[in-house]
Amino acid sequence: MYSKVYSAGLTGLEAQKILVEADVSGGLPSFQMVGLLASAVKEARERVRISLQNSGVVFPPKRITVNLSPADIRKDGSGFDLPIAISLTAAFGMIPISYTEQMAFAGELSLDGRIHGIHGALPIAIVARESGFSSVMLPAANVAEASFVEGIQVIGVHTLKEAIAFLRGEIAIPPAKGDWEKTRGKMQLPEVDFSEICGQKTAKKAAETAVAGAHNLLMIGAPGTGKTMLARAVAGIMPPLSRKEMLELTKIYSVAGQLDETMPVIVHRPFRAPHHSISPAAFSGGGSKVVPGEITLAQNGVLFLDELPEFSRTTLEMLRQPMEEGKIHLSRLGHSFEYPAKMMVIGAMNPCRCGFYPDMQKCRCTPAQVQSYLSRLSEPLLDRMDLCVEMEKGTFGLPETQEKEENSDQIRSRVLAARERQERRYLRESICYNSELDGKLMEKYCLLRKGEKLLWQELCEQLELSARGAKRLLRVARTLADLAEQEQIREEDLFEASLYKGISRKYWNPVPGGAQRR
Ligand SMILES: [Zn+2]
């Protein structure tokens, strides 16, 4: 007898429909599997056979063939176990074939017949819906994340026995209904409120600006000046995620295998803070299954790199392409994958190894040592840091004035207003934030009046900015104008933006005299 069922396999972040056919015919008893299978899928043969036997399905002594198609797509992962087992059971005549053809299946089997969770259940549910299936059968562990997809019934199963009984009409399993929504209530509170940070006015404004326009931020300062605290506070002023962003992020975390029942859907902007000892592969993504790396896991959120110069050069250079294009290209076995990587980079660093440069009373480093420490950040990477701030020296937690510090709620409301301005402005464009402005769009939305244009050119010359640096300065000025609720970029916006850019000049290739106000 012949049967077919549908499943899906992952290629990068997307899933593709895969047909699983089983045929049982007379001849010498054998069990074969074909169809460009990776070793994990080849191993399914024994796993499925034993799992079926332990679930009460007897293998007939016949010639059994399983084929996975289309033949040109390499099938990887263990999610094909369940569809193979179901297809075989149908071919053995134990499940009505009409049932199995209307449903998609994915799940990993253990030898005792239990069904384990898989990576990428969300994109699999999406492709099943797009292919016109009315329901998808998945491991119970993946039901909550898959229920984020509207328009398809998600049936969760714990064991192969349960799956077969359901398909034989012996038991009923109610489809999951938006189980992910239960997690929405668990609002993850920011660890640090802005009001807990004393002083640091410039750094706070830079952080606010960075979040408002999704720019990159570099903080330089001695140990204990609150760089990490400020970075953590940033998480609390990020705007909420749209449903589209949630879906995109959940897909990434689904493929990375980082979702579970307590966190089936990503409802908050990610804040990733990898340690500087991270391997380049874990940072950029890769490995045998091309799992998304930290760069991609920070999508739509923050990638915080503390002790920036301590990261390996290879790791830091991997940031260049994503910081420019908002995506990262990876390749494996002749296939190339493109993962999204539209994140805000926040870097923090000491100005030298001892941490006290340019305070020559305290700094024990030679000028050569300072330069060698700073030069760990390449020019192109530094170029991509839109806002650069120096942290004020520690006030030992004591407020310098009686002035009450603004709290995160107040700052967030300005950030949200600036983001809404951008949203309205770019409604018909392909971008969302000022940091994405380029080419024609930049000309259109950063149109400068004559005086401002001259000032911009002058500032760029003074700071010896590259063409890229000049564009970045303009984007930041655009955001500063948005925060001030101005449609037109003003001289003061350009000047303020240049101060942030100028700090990096103070440490790297200092410009004599620095930028001065006209
Ligand atoms: Zn030093």
Short mmCIF file of C-alpha atoms and ligand atoms in Angstrom, two decimals:
data_model
loop_
_atom_site.label_atom_id
_atom_site.label_comp_id
_atom_site.label_asym_id
_atom_site.label_seq_id
_atom_site.Cartn_x
_atom_site.Cartn_y
_atom_site.Cartn_z
CA MET A 1 0.00 0.00 0.00
CA TYR A 2 1.07 3.56 -0.63
CA SER A 3 0.59 6.64 1.55
CA LYS A 4 1.79 10.20 1.69
CA VAL A 5 1.91 12.85 4.39
CA TYR A 6 3.32 16.36 4.49
CA SER A 7 5.94 17.86 6.68
CA ALA A 8 8.34 20.78 6.48
CA GLY A 9 12.08 21.23 6.80
CA LEU A 10 14.06 24.29 7.79
CA THR A 11 16.32 26.27 5.49
CA GLY A 12 17.64 29.13 7.54
CA LEU A 13 14.69 30.85 9.18
CA GLU A 14 12.16 29.63 6.65
CA ALA A 15 10.51 26.25 6.35
CA GLN A 16 9.78 24.42 3.12
CA LYS A 17 7.06 21.90 2.46
CA ILE A 18 8.36 18.32 2.26
CA LEU A 19 6.39 15.30 1.03
CA VAL A 20 6.95 12.05 2.91
CA GLU A 21 5.83 8.97 0.97
CA ALA A 22 5.79 5.39 2.19
CA ASP A 23 5.30 2.29 0.07
CA VAL A 24 4.82 -1.28 1.21
CA SER A 25 5.13 -3.98 -1.44
CA GLY A 26 5.88 -7.67 -1.81
CA GLY A 27 9.46 -8.86 -2.15
CA LEU A 28 12.36 -9.49 0.16
CA PRO A 29 11.79 -7.80 3.54
CA SER A 30 13.68 -4.52 3.71
CA PHE A 31 13.34 -0.94 4.95
CA GLN A 32 14.89 1.85 2.89
CA MET A 33 14.82 5.61 3.11
CA VAL A 34 15.77 7.88 0.21
CA GLY A 35 15.69 11.55 -0.79
CA LEU A 36 18.88 13.57 -0.10
CA LEU A 37 18.92 12.94 3.63
CA ALA A 38 21.37 14.39 6.13
CA SER A 39 22.76 11.92 8.65
CA ALA A 40 20.24 12.99 11.33
CA VAL A 41 17.41 11.98 8.99
CA LYS A 42 19.12 8.73 7.92
CA GLU A 43 19.28 7.79 11.59
CA ALA A 44 15.51 8.19 11.73
CA ARG A 45 15.14 4.77 10.11
CA GLU A 46 16.04 2.78 13.24
CA ARG A 47 14.47 5.32 15.58
CA VAL A 48 11.14 5.22 13.77
CA ARG A 49 11.09 1.45 13.51
CA ILE A 50 11.72 0.88 17.23
CA SER A 51 9.43 3.73 18.23
CA LEU A 52 6.60 2.28 16.13
CA GLN A 53 7.14 -1.21 17.55
CA ASN A 54 7.06 0.19 21.09
CA SER A 55 3.83 1.96 20.23
CA GLY A 56 2.16 -1.25 19.13
CA VAL A 57 2.68 -1.01 15.36
CA VAL A 58 4.06 -4.23 13.92
CA PHE A 59 6.37 -3.97 10.91
CA PRO A 60 5.17 -6.40 8.22
CA PRO A 61 7.91 -8.55 6.64
CA LYS A 62 7.70 -6.69 3.33
CA ARG A 63 9.65 -4.37 1.11
CA ILE A 64 9.21 -0.92 2.69
CA THR A 65 10.42 2.30 1.07
CA VAL A 66 10.20 5.84 2.39
CA ASN A 67 10.92 8.78 0.09
CA LEU A 68 11.29 12.43 1.06
CA SER A 69 10.86 14.99 -1.71
CA PRO A 70 11.52 17.38 -3.46
CA ALA A 71 14.75 15.52 -4.11
CA ASP A 72 16.91 18.61 -4.52
CA ILE A 73 16.33 19.92 -0.99
CA ARG A 74 18.61 18.50 1.66
CA LYS A 75 16.56 17.26 4.61
CA ASP A 76 18.08 17.88 7.99
CA GLY A 77 16.98 17.71 11.61
CA SER A 78 14.95 15.17 13.56
CA GLY A 79 11.51 16.67 12.88
CA PHE A 80 10.81 14.14 10.11
CA ASP A 81 10.51 11.22 12.57
CA LEU A 82 6.82 11.79 13.24
CA PRO A 83 5.74 12.26 9.58
CA ILE A 84 7.73 9.17 8.57
CA ALA A 85 6.10 7.13 11.34
CA ILE A 86 2.61 8.37 10.41
CA SER A 87 3.18 7.72 6.72
CA LEU A 88 4.31 4.17 7.49
CA THR A 89 1.36 3.50 9.80
CA ALA A 90 -0.98 4.70 7.04
CA ALA A 91 0.80 2.52 4.47
CA PHE A 92 0.36 -0.45 6.83
CA GLY A 93 -3.35 0.26 6.68
CA MET A 94 -3.73 1.28 10.33
CA ILE A 95 -4.82 4.91 9.73
CA PRO A 96 -7.32 6.10 7.12
CA ILE A 97 -5.24 7.78 4.40
CA SER A 98 -7.86 10.50 3.86
CA TYR A 99 -7.03 11.86 7.33
CA THR A 100 -3.30 12.07 6.98
CA GLU A 101 -3.36 14.03 3.74
CA GLN A 102 -5.08 17.06 5.25
CA MET A 103 -2.57 17.64 7.96
CA ALA A 104 1.09 18.54 8.23
CA PHE A 105 3.35 16.81 10.77
CA ALA A 106 6.65 17.42 12.51
CA GLY A 107 8.20 15.95 15.63
CA GLU A 108 11.12 13.95 16.94
CA LEU A 109 10.57 10.44 18.30
CA SER A 110 12.33 8.68 21.11
CA LEU A 111 12.69 4.92 21.13
CA ASP A 112 9.90 4.48 23.66
CA GLY A 113 7.44 6.35 21.44
CA ARG A 114 7.48 9.73 23.16
CA ILE A 115 7.52 12.84 20.98
CA HIS A 116 10.17 15.45 21.71
CA GLY A 117 10.10 19.16 20.89
CA ILE A 118 11.85 20.41 17.76
CA HIS A 119 13.55 23.57 16.55
CA GLY A 120 11.60 25.80 14.20
CA ALA A 121 8.04 24.71 15.01
CA LEU A 122 6.82 28.24 14.32
CA PRO A 123 8.11 28.56 10.73
CA ILE A 124 6.83 25.00 10.12
CA ALA A 125 3.34 26.01 11.27
CA ILE A 126 3.56 29.08 9.04
CA VAL A 127 4.47 27.11 5.92
CA ALA A 128 1.74 24.56 6.71
CA ARG A 129 -0.84 27.34 6.79
CA GLU A 130 0.55 28.93 3.63
CA SER A 131 0.37 25.54 1.89
CA GLY A 132 -3.33 25.36 2.66
CA PHE A 133 -3.39 22.79 5.46
CA SER A 134 -6.15 23.22 8.01
CA SER A 135 -4.13 21.67 10.82
CA VAL A 136 -0.63 20.75 11.88
CA MET A 137 0.41 18.06 14.37
CA LEU A 138 3.39 19.04 16.51
CA PRO A 139 5.08 17.94 19.74
CA ALA A 140 3.11 19.17 22.77
CA ALA A 141 6.21 21.14 23.82
CA ASN A 142 5.96 23.31 20.70
CA VAL A 143 2.22 23.95 20.76
CA ALA A 144 2.34 27.31 22.51
CA GLU A 145 4.78 28.92 20.06
CA ALA A 146 2.98 27.47 17.00
CA SER A 147 -0.37 28.76 18.28
CA PHE A 148 0.96 32.26 17.53
CA VAL A 149 0.13 31.53 13.88
CA GLU A 150 -3.44 32.40 13.07
CA GLY A 151 -5.57 30.40 10.67
CA ILE A 152 -4.34 26.88 11.38
CA GLN A 153 -5.28 24.36 14.04
CA VAL A 154 -2.36 23.17 16.12
CA ILE A 155 -2.67 19.67 17.53
CA GLY A 156 -0.14 18.86 20.24
CA VAL A 157 0.84 15.25 20.95
CA HIS A 158 3.01 13.69 23.65
CA THR A 159 3.40 10.18 22.25
CA LEU A 160 3.20 8.34 18.96
CA LYS A 161 0.44 6.16 20.42
CA GLU A 162 -1.61 9.29 21.12
CA ALA A 163 -0.98 10.59 17.58
CA ILE A 164 -2.11 7.33 16.01
CA ALA A 165 -5.18 7.07 18.26
CA PHE A 166 -6.15 10.62 17.27
CA LEU A 167 -5.78 9.89 13.56
CA ARG A 168 -7.85 6.71 13.96
CA GLY A 169 -10.58 8.80 15.52
CA GLU A 170 -10.29 7.01 18.86
CA ILE A 171 -9.48 10.09 20.93
CA ALA A 172 -10.08 13.81 20.56
CA ILE A 173 -7.38 16.43 21.06
CA PRO A 174 -8.63 20.01 21.17
CA PRO A 175 -6.57 22.36 19.03
CA ALA A 176 -4.40 24.85 20.93
CA LYS A 177 -5.89 28.30 21.13
CA GLY A 178 -3.43 31.18 21.34
CA ASP A 179 -1.74 29.68 24.38
CA TRP A 180 1.12 32.12 23.90
CA GLU A 181 -1.07 34.99 25.08
CA LYS A 182 -0.87 33.75 28.66
CA THR A 183 2.78 34.81 28.70
CA ARG A 184 1.95 38.38 27.72
CA GLY A 185 1.12 39.30 31.29
CA LYS A 186 4.62 38.53 32.50
CA MET A 187 6.12 41.94 31.86
CA GLN A 188 9.81 41.73 32.36
CA LEU A 189 10.65 44.83 34.37
CA PRO A 190 13.77 46.75 33.47
CA GLU A 191 16.55 46.01 35.89
CA VAL A 192 17.69 49.62 36.18
CA ASP A 193 15.61 52.79 36.09
CA PHE A 194 17.19 55.96 34.70
CA SER A 195 16.43 57.78 37.95
CA GLU A 196 18.83 55.43 39.75
CA ILE A 197 21.73 56.82 37.71
CA CYS A 198 23.05 60.06 39.16
CA GLY A 199 24.38 62.75 36.85
CA GLN A 200 25.65 61.48 33.48
CA LYS A 201 23.42 63.94 31.67
CA THR A 202 25.22 63.71 28.33
CA ALA A 203 25.41 59.95 28.42
CA LYS A 204 21.70 59.72 29.25
CA LYS A 205 20.79 62.03 26.39
CA ALA A 206 22.96 59.97 24.05
CA ALA A 207 21.24 56.78 25.20
CA GLU A 208 17.81 58.36 24.68
CA THR A 209 18.81 59.53 21.20
CA ALA A 210 20.26 56.15 20.31
CA VAL A 211 17.03 54.36 21.22
CA ALA A 212 14.82 56.98 19.57
CA GLY A 213 16.48 56.55 16.16
CA ALA A 214 17.89 53.01 16.60
CA HIS A 215 21.47 54.25 16.43
CA ASN A 216 24.60 52.63 17.82
CA LEU A 217 26.14 53.91 21.02
CA LEU A 218 29.66 53.70 22.40
CA MET A 219 30.36 54.59 26.03
CA ILE A 220 33.91 55.29 27.15
CA GLY A 221 34.84 55.73 30.76
CA ALA A 222 36.78 54.56 33.76
CA PRO A 223 35.58 51.47 35.66
CA GLY A 224 32.69 52.17 37.97
CA THR A 225 31.25 55.11 36.06
CA GLY A 226 28.01 53.27 35.41
CA LYS A 227 28.40 52.18 31.78
CA THR A 228 26.78 48.80 32.37
CA MET A 229 24.03 50.33 34.49
CA LEU A 230 23.16 52.78 31.73
CA ALA A 231 23.12 50.03 29.11
CA ARG A 232 20.74 47.99 31.27
CA ALA A 233 18.53 51.03 31.77
CA VAL A 234 18.20 51.32 27.99
CA ALA A 235 16.16 48.09 27.97
CA GLY A 236 13.51 49.96 29.98
CA ILE A 237 13.00 52.76 27.45
CA MET A 238 12.65 50.62 24.35
CA PRO A 239 9.29 50.88 22.56
CA PRO A 240 6.99 47.83 22.66
CA LEU A 241 7.19 45.28 19.86
CA SER A 242 4.64 45.24 17.07
CA ARG A 243 2.99 41.91 16.30
CA LYS A 244 5.02 41.68 13.10
CA GLU A 245 8.25 42.15 15.06
CA MET A 246 7.11 39.57 17.63
CA LEU A 247 6.49 37.05 14.88
CA GLU A 248 9.88 37.71 13.30
CA LEU A 249 11.68 37.39 16.64
CA THR A 250 9.77 34.32 17.71
CA LYS A 251 10.71 32.66 14.43
CA ILE A 252 14.38 33.37 15.15
CA TYR A 253 14.19 32.02 18.68
CA SER A 254 12.15 29.06 17.46
CA VAL A 255 14.83 28.10 14.93
CA ALA A 256 17.53 28.68 17.55
CA GLY A 257 15.67 26.28 19.86
CA GLN A 258 15.45 28.90 22.60
CA LEU A 259 11.72 28.82 23.27
CA ASP A 260 9.98 26.77 25.91
CA GLU A 261 6.60 26.53 27.58
CA THR A 262 7.39 29.41 29.92
CA MET A 263 8.50 31.63 27.04
CA PRO A 264 6.80 30.38 23.86
CA VAL A 265 6.69 33.78 22.15
CA ILE A 266 9.13 36.69 22.32
CA VAL A 267 7.05 39.63 23.51
CA HIS A 268 9.84 41.95 24.66
CA ARG A 269 12.73 43.49 22.78
CA PRO A 270 15.81 41.35 23.22
CA PHE A 271 18.73 42.61 25.25
CA ARG A 272 21.69 40.38 24.47
CA ALA A 273 24.91 40.80 26.39
CA PRO A 274 27.37 38.15 25.25
CA HIS A 275 30.65 37.83 27.17
CA HIS A 276 33.79 38.93 25.34
CA SER A 277 35.10 35.36 25.31
CA ILE A 278 32.26 34.31 22.95
CA SER A 279 33.33 32.28 19.90
CA PRO A 280 32.94 33.90 16.49
CA ALA A 281 30.45 31.18 15.47
CA ALA A 282 28.22 31.71 18.49
CA PHE A 283 28.40 35.43 17.85
CA SER A 284 27.56 35.50 14.16
CA GLY A 285 25.62 32.25 13.88
CA GLY A 286 26.64 28.98 12.32
CA GLY A 287 27.52 25.49 13.43
CA SER A 288 26.25 22.29 11.91
CA LYS A 289 22.63 23.46 11.75
CA VAL A 290 23.37 27.15 11.07
CA VAL A 291 21.78 28.30 14.29
CA PRO A 292 21.21 32.05 14.62
CA GLY A 293 23.96 33.76 16.62
CA GLU A 294 23.90 36.61 19.13
CA ILE A 295 23.82 39.17 16.30
CA THR A 296 20.54 37.73 15.04
CA LEU A 297 19.12 37.00 18.51
CA ALA A 298 19.45 40.75 19.18
CA GLN A 299 17.18 41.53 16.19
CA ASN A 300 14.90 44.50 16.91
CA GLY A 301 16.65 44.96 20.22
CA VAL A 302 20.00 45.67 21.82
CA LEU A 303 23.32 43.93 21.43
CA PHE A 304 25.35 45.09 24.43
CA LEU A 305 29.08 44.52 24.18
CA ASP A 306 30.76 45.27 27.48
CA GLU A 307 34.57 45.56 27.47
CA LEU A 308 34.44 46.03 23.72
CA PRO A 309 38.23 45.89 23.06
CA GLU A 310 38.41 42.52 24.84
CA PHE A 311 36.35 40.83 22.09
CA SER A 312 38.49 39.07 19.51
CA ARG A 313 39.24 40.98 16.37
CA THR A 314 37.49 38.33 14.27
CA THR A 315 34.36 38.67 16.36
CA LEU A 316 34.31 42.45 16.16
CA GLU A 317 34.86 42.49 12.42
CA MET A 318 31.78 40.29 12.02
CA LEU A 319 29.74 43.23 13.21
CA ARG A 320 30.62 45.39 10.24
CA GLN A 321 28.23 43.95 7.67
CA PRO A 322 25.20 43.65 10.01
CA MET A 323 25.77 47.18 11.33
CA GLU A 324 25.65 48.47 7.77
CA GLU A 325 23.03 46.22 6.16
CA GLY A 326 20.92 44.97 9.04
CA LYS A 327 21.53 41.35 8.07
CA ILE A 328 24.21 38.72 8.11
CA HIS A 329 25.16 36.18 5.46
CA LEU A 330 26.23 32.73 6.51
CA SER A 331 27.09 29.76 4.41
CA ARG A 332 27.23 26.07 5.00
CA LEU A 333 27.54 23.10 2.66
CA GLY A 334 27.19 25.28 -0.40
CA HIS A 335 23.98 26.88 0.86
CA SER A 336 23.98 30.48 1.88
CA PHE A 337 21.66 31.79 4.51
CA GLU A 338 20.69 35.32 5.27
CA TYR A 339 19.68 36.05 8.82
CA PRO A 340 18.24 39.37 9.97
CA ALA A 341 20.48 41.44 12.25
CA LYS A 342 18.80 44.79 12.65
CA MET A 343 19.93 45.64 16.14
CA MET A 344 21.24 48.56 18.13
CA VAL A 345 24.81 48.03 19.17
CA ILE A 346 25.78 49.44 22.55
CA GLY A 347 29.46 49.19 23.29
CA ALA A 348 31.16 50.00 26.58
CA MET A 349 34.86 50.27 27.15
CA ASN A 350 37.60 51.54 29.39
CA PRO A 351 39.77 54.12 27.61
CA CYS A 352 42.94 52.12 28.38
CA ARG A 353 43.98 48.92 30.10
CA CYS A 354 44.12 50.46 33.57
CA GLY A 355 40.95 52.40 32.81
CA PHE A 356 41.91 55.94 33.79
CA TYR A 357 43.23 57.58 30.62
CA PRO A 358 43.13 60.59 30.00
CA ASP A 359 43.46 61.24 33.76
CA MET A 360 47.26 61.26 33.76
CA GLN A 361 47.37 61.41 37.58
CA LYS A 362 45.88 57.95 37.75
CA CYS A 363 46.65 56.31 34.39
CA ARG A 364 49.65 54.01 34.59
CA CYS A 365 49.77 53.30 30.85
CA THR A 366 52.36 54.63 28.41
CA PRO A 367 51.00 56.56 25.41
CA ALA A 368 51.91 53.61 23.22
CA GLN A 369 49.95 51.25 25.46
CA VAL A 370 46.92 53.53 25.35
CA GLN A 371 47.04 53.68 21.57
CA SER A 372 47.48 49.94 21.23
CA TYR A 373 44.48 49.37 23.51
CA LEU A 374 42.29 51.81 21.59
CA SER A 375 43.42 50.47 18.23
CA ARG A 376 41.75 47.14 18.97
CA LEU A 377 38.66 48.84 17.61
CA SER A 378 39.14 49.16 13.89
CA GLU A 379 38.44 52.42 12.11
CA PRO A 380 35.45 51.00 10.19
CA LEU A 381 33.88 49.72 13.41
CA LEU A 382 34.41 53.04 15.13
CA ASP A 383 32.91 54.74 12.11
CA ARG A 384 29.69 52.79 12.66
CA MET A 385 29.30 54.00 16.22
CA ASP A 386 26.85 56.87 15.72
CA LEU A 387 26.98 58.30 19.21
CA CYS A 388 30.06 58.24 21.33
CA VAL A 389 30.03 59.48 24.93
CA GLU A 390 32.48 59.90 27.73
CA MET A 391 31.17 58.92 31.13
CA GLU A 392 31.57 61.48 33.89
CA LYS A 393 33.84 60.50 36.73
CA GLY A 394 32.09 58.66 39.56
CA THR A 395 30.01 60.72 41.93
CA PHE A 396 29.99 57.76 44.31
CA GLY A 397 26.23 57.48 44.00
CA LEU A 398 25.64 60.89 45.57
CA PRO A 399 23.55 63.33 43.61
CA GLU A 400 25.48 66.48 42.78
CA THR A 401 22.42 68.66 42.91
CA GLN A 402 19.04 68.50 44.52
CA GLU A 403 17.55 68.17 41.05
CA LYS A 404 15.44 65.05 40.76
CA GLU A 405 16.63 62.60 38.12
CA GLU A 406 14.19 61.82 35.33
CA ASN A 407 12.79 58.32 35.46
CA SER A 408 12.58 55.81 32.61
CA ASP A 409 8.86 56.44 32.05
CA GLN A 410 9.46 60.10 31.26
CA ILE A 411 12.29 59.29 28.89
CA ARG A 412 10.35 56.47 27.25
CA SER A 413 7.46 58.79 26.42
CA ARG A 414 9.82 61.07 24.45
CA VAL A 415 11.37 58.05 22.73
CA LEU A 416 7.91 56.79 21.76
CA ALA A 417 6.90 60.19 20.40
CA ALA A 418 10.09 60.35 18.30
CA ARG A 419 9.50 56.81 17.02
CA GLU A 420 5.91 57.70 16.11
CA ARG A 421 7.17 60.68 14.12
CA GLN A 422 9.46 58.34 12.22
CA GLU A 423 6.69 55.81 11.70
CA ARG A 424 4.43 58.46 10.17
CA ARG A 425 7.23 59.87 8.03
CA TYR A 426 8.33 56.51 6.66
CA LEU A 427 4.85 55.03 6.32
CA ARG A 428 5.20 54.64 2.56
CA GLU A 429 8.93 53.90 2.60
CA SER A 430 10.80 50.67 3.10
CA ILE A 431 12.40 51.81 6.35
CA CYS A 432 11.26 52.37 9.94
CA TYR A 433 14.01 54.34 11.70
CA ASN A 434 16.28 57.29 11.04
CA SER A 435 19.29 55.00 11.32
CA GLU A 436 18.18 53.31 8.09
CA LEU A 437 18.14 56.51 6.02
CA ASP A 438 20.33 56.36 2.94
CA GLY A 439 20.58 57.51 -0.65
CA LYS A 440 17.40 59.08 -2.03
CA LEU A 441 15.51 58.76 1.24
CA MET A 442 18.24 60.59 3.05
CA GLU A 443 18.13 63.42 0.52
CA LYS A 444 14.37 63.57 0.88
CA TYR A 445 14.06 63.49 4.66
CA CYS A 446 17.26 65.19 5.77
CA LEU A 447 16.91 68.16 3.47
CA LEU A 448 19.05 70.91 4.98
CA ARG A 449 18.62 74.64 4.60
CA LYS A 450 21.59 76.53 3.23
CA GLY A 451 23.11 77.53 6.60
CA GLU A 452 22.70 74.05 8.03
CA LYS A 453 24.22 72.50 4.95
CA LEU A 454 27.33 74.65 5.31
CA LEU A 455 27.58 73.81 9.01
CA TRP A 456 27.26 70.10 8.30
CA GLN A 457 30.04 70.23 5.73
CA GLU A 458 32.21 72.26 8.07
CA LEU A 459 31.69 69.87 10.99
CA CYS A 460 32.45 66.87 8.81
CA GLU A 461 35.68 68.50 7.67
CA GLN A 462 36.72 69.44 11.19
CA LEU A 463 36.09 65.93 12.42
CA GLU A 464 37.67 64.45 9.28
CA LEU A 465 34.64 62.21 8.84
CA SER A 466 34.44 59.63 6.08
CA ALA A 467 31.44 59.73 3.77
CA ARG A 468 29.91 57.06 5.96
CA GLY A 469 30.62 59.05 9.11
CA ALA A 470 29.07 62.18 7.58
CA LYS A 471 25.86 60.28 6.80
CA ARG A 472 25.74 58.88 10.31
CA LEU A 473 26.09 62.36 11.75
CA LEU A 474 23.15 63.54 9.67
CA ARG A 475 20.98 60.60 10.77
CA VAL A 476 21.65 61.38 14.42
CA ALA A 477 20.82 65.05 13.79
CA ARG A 478 17.53 63.86 12.24
CA THR A 479 16.72 61.98 15.46
CA LEU A 480 17.69 64.92 17.66
CA ALA A 481 15.30 67.09 15.66
CA ASP A 482 12.60 64.43 16.08
CA LEU A 483 13.14 64.37 19.84
CA ALA A 484 12.72 68.15 19.80
CA GLU A 485 9.55 67.69 17.70
CA GLN A 486 11.05 69.53 14.75
CA GLU A 487 10.51 68.49 11.15
CA GLN A 488 13.46 70.60 9.98
CA ILE A 489 16.99 69.69 11.09
CA ARG A 490 18.46 72.72 12.86
CA GLU A 491 22.02 73.95 13.44
CA GLU A 492 21.86 72.88 17.08
CA ASP A 493 20.91 69.32 16.08
CA LEU A 494 23.91 69.11 13.77
CA PHE A 495 26.18 70.58 16.38
CA GLU A 496 25.00 68.22 19.11
CA ALA A 497 25.37 65.24 16.78
CA SER A 498 28.91 66.35 16.00
CA LEU A 499 29.79 66.43 19.70
CA TYR A 500 28.92 62.75 19.99
CA LYS A 501 30.96 61.97 16.91
CA GLY A 502 33.77 64.18 18.16
CA ILE A 503 34.38 62.18 21.32
CA SER A 504 35.76 59.31 19.29
CA ARG A 505 38.11 61.80 17.63
CA LYS A 506 39.36 62.82 21.06
CA TYR A 507 40.62 59.31 21.73
CA TRP A 508 41.31 58.02 18.24
CA ASN A 509 43.41 60.25 15.97
CA PRO A 510 42.81 63.42 17.97
CA VAL A 511 42.10 66.49 15.87
CA PRO A 512 44.04 69.53 17.11
CA GLY A 513 41.64 71.99 18.65
CA GLY A 514 38.62 69.73 18.21
CA ALA A 515 35.26 70.85 16.84
CA GLN A 516 34.30 74.29 18.04
CA ARG A 517 31.06 76.16 17.82
CA ARG A 518 31.14 78.96 15.33
ZN ZN B 1 45.74 53.69 31.69
#
